[in-house]
mmCIF file of C-alpha atoms in Angstrom:
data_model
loop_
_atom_site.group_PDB
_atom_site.id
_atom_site.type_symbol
_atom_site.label_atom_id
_atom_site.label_comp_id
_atom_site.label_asym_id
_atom_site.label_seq_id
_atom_site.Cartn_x
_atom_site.Cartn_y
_atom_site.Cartn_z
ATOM 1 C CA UNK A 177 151.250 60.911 168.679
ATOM 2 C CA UNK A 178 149.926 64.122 169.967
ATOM 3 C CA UNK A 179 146.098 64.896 170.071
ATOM 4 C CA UNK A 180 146.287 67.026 167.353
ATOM 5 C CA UNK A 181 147.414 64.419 165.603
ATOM 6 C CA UNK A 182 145.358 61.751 166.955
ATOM 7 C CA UNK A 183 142.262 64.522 165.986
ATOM 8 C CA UNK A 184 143.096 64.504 162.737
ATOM 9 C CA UNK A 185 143.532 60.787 162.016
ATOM 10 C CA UNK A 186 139.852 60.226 163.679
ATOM 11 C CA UNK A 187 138.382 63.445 161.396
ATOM 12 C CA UNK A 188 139.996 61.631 158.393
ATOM 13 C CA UNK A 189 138.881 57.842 159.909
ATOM 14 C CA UNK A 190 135.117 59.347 160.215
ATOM 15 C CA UNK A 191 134.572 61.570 157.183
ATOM 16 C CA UNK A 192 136.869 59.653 154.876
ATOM 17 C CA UNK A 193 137.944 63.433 153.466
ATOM 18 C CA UNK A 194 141.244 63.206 151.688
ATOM 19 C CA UNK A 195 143.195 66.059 153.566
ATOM 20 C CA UNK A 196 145.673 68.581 150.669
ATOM 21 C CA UNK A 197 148.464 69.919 152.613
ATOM 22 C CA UNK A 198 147.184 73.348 152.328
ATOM 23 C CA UNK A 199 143.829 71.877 153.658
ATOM 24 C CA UNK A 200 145.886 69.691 156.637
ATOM 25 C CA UNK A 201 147.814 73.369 157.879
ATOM 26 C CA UNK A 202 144.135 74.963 158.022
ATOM 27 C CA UNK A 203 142.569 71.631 159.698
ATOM 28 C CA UNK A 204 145.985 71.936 162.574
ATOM 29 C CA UNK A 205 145.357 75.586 162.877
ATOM 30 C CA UNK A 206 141.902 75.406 163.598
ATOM 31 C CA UNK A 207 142.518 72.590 166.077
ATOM 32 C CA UNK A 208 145.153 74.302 167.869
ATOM 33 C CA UNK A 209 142.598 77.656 168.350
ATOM 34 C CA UNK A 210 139.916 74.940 170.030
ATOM 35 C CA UNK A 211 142.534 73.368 172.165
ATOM 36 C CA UNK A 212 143.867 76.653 173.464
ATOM 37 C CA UNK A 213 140.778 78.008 173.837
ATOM 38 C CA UNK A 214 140.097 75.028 176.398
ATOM 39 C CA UNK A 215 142.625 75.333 177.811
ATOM 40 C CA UNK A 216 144.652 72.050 176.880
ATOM 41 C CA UNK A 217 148.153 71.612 177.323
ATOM 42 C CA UNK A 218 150.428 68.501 175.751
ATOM 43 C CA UNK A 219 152.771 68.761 178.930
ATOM 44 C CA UNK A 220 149.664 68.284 181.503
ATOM 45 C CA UNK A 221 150.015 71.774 182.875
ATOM 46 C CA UNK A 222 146.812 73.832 182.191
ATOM 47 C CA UNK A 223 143.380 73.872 182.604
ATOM 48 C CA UNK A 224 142.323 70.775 181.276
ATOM 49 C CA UNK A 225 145.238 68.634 182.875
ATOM 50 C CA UNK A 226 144.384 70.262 186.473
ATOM 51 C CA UNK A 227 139.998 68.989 185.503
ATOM 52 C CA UNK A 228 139.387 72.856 185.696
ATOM 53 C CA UNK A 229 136.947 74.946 183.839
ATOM 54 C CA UNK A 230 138.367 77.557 181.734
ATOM 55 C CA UNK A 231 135.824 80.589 182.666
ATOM 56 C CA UNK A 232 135.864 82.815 179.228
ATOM 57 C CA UNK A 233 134.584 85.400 180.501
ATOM 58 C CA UNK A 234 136.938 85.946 183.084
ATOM 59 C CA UNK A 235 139.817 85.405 180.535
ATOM 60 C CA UNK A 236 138.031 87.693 178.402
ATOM 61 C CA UNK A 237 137.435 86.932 174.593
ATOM 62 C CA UNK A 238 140.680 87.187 172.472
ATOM 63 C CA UNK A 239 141.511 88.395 168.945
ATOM 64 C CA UNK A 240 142.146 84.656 168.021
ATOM 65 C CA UNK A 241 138.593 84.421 169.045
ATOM 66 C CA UNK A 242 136.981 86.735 167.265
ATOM 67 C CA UNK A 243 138.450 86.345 164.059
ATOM 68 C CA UNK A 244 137.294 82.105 164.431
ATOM 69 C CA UNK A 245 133.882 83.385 164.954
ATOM 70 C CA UNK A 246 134.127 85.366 161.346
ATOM 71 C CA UNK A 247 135.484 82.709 160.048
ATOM 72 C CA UNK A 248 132.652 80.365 161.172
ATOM 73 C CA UNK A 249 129.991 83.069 160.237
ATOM 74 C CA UNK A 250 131.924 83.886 156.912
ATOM 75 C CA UNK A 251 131.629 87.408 158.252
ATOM 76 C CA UNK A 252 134.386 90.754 158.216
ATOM 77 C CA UNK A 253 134.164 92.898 161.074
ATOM 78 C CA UNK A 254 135.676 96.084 161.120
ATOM 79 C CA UNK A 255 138.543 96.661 163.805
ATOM 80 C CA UNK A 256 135.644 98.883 165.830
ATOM 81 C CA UNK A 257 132.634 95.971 165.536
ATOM 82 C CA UNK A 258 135.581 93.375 166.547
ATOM 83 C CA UNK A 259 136.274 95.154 169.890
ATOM 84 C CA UNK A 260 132.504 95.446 170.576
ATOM 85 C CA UNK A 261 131.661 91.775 169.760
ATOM 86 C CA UNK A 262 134.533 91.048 172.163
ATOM 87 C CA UNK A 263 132.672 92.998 174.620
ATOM 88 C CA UNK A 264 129.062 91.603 174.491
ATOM 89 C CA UNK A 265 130.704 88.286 174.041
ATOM 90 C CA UNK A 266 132.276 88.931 177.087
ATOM 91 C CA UNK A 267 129.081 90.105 179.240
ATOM 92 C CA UNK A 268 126.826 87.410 177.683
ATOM 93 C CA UNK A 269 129.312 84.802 178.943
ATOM 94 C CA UNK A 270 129.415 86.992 182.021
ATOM 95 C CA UNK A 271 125.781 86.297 182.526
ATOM 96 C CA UNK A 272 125.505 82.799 181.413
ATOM 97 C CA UNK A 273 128.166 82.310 184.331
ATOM 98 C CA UNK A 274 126.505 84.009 186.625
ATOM 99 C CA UNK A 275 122.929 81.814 185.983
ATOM 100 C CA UNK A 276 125.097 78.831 186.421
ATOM 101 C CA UNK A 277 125.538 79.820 190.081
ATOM 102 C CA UNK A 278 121.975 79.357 191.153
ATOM 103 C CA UNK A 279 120.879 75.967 192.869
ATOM 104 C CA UNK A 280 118.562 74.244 190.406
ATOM 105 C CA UNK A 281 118.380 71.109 192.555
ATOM 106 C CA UNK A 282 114.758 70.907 193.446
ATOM 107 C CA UNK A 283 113.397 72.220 190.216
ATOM 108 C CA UNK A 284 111.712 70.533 187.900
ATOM 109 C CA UNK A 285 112.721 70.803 184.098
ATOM 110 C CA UNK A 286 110.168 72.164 182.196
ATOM 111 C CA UNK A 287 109.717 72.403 178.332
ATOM 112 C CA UNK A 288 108.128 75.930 178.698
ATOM 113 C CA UNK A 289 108.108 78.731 181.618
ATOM 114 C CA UNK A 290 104.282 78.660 182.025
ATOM 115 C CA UNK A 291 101.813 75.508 181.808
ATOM 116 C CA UNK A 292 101.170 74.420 178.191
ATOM 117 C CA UNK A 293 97.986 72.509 177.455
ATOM 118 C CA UNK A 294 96.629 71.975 173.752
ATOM 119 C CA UNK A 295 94.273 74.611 172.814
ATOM 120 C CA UNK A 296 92.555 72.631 169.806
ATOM 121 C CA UNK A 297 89.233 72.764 169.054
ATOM 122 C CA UNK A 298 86.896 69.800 168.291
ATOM 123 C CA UNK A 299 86.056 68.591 164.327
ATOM 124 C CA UNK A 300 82.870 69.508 163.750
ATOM 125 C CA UNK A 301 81.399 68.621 160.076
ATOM 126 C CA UNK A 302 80.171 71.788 158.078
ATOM 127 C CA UNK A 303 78.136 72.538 155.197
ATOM 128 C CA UNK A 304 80.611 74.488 152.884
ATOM 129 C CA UNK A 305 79.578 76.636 150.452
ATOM 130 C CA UNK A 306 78.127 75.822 147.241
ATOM 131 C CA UNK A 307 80.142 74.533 144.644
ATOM 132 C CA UNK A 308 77.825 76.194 141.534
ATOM 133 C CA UNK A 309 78.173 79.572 143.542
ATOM 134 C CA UNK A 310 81.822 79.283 143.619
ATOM 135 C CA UNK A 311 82.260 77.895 139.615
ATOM 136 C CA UNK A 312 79.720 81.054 138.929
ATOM 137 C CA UNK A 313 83.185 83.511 139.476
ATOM 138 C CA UNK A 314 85.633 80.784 137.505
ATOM 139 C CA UNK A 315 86.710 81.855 134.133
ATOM 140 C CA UNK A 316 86.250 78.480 132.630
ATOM 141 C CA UNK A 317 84.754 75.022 134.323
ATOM 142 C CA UNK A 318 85.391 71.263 133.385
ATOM 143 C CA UNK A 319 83.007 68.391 135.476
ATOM 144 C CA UNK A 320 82.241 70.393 138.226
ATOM 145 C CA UNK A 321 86.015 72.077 139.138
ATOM 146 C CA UNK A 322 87.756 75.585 138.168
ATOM 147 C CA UNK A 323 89.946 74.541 134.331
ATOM 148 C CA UNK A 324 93.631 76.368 134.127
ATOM 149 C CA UNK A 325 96.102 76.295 131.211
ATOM 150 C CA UNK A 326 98.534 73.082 131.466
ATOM 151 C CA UNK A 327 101.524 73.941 133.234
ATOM 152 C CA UNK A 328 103.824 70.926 132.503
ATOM 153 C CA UNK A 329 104.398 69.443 129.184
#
């Protein structure tokens, strides 16, 4: 059984989604675009038999790619916004690479990039304002409270 195969029996097992043929060829397609895009190879050979880290955005960001990602985002990209997705995709990647270099041993993880303390106040009781001031300005009044046309039946 191949792990395409073995994916698919475990999506069916877990969802309990009956699979049409024509939905079964999307389901492999889609599954063979994540495994190549990880690198993962049925003979061994490849990335993912050899424990390495396929680095995107030194492979770059492929056609294949792109047109997943409008799938996913149920967008269409023109031929010129495809080929400049590809490149900020690309640099972003790039970047996120290049943070993953830095030694974050010793620091501490941290919920926000500054000190955070509650800024609340204490509840202190009021006098509000006067009820027959505010009724004074209501069109009609019913025991003390503002009357409005029923709105459910």
């Amino acid at each position: 059984m191949t792990i395409q195969e073995k994916l698919i029996a475990c999506l069916i097992e877990n969802t309990g989604i009956e699979l049409t043929e024509a939905m079964l060829e999307d389901v492999k397609v889609r599954f063979d675009m994540i495994l190549d895009l990880i690198g993962y190879s049925e003979t061994g050979e490849g990335a993912a038999a050899e424990n390495k880290v396929v680095n995107v955005a030194e492979t770059g960001i492929d056609d294949n790619l792109i047109k997943y990602l409008e799938e996913l985002s149920r967008l269409r990209l023109t031929h010129e916004e495809e080929e400049r997705a590809k490149d900020e995709l690309t640099k972003i990647l790039g970047y996120i690479d290049m943070l993953n270099e830095l030694d974050t041993t010793d620091v501490e993880a941290m919920s926000h990039p500054f000190p955070y303390t509650n800024n609340f106040r204490e509840d202190e009781c009021k006098a509000s304002t006067d009820r027959e001031l505010i009724l004074k300005n209501a069109p009609q009044q019913k025991d003390g409270c503002f009357k409005v046309p029923t709105t459910v039946e």
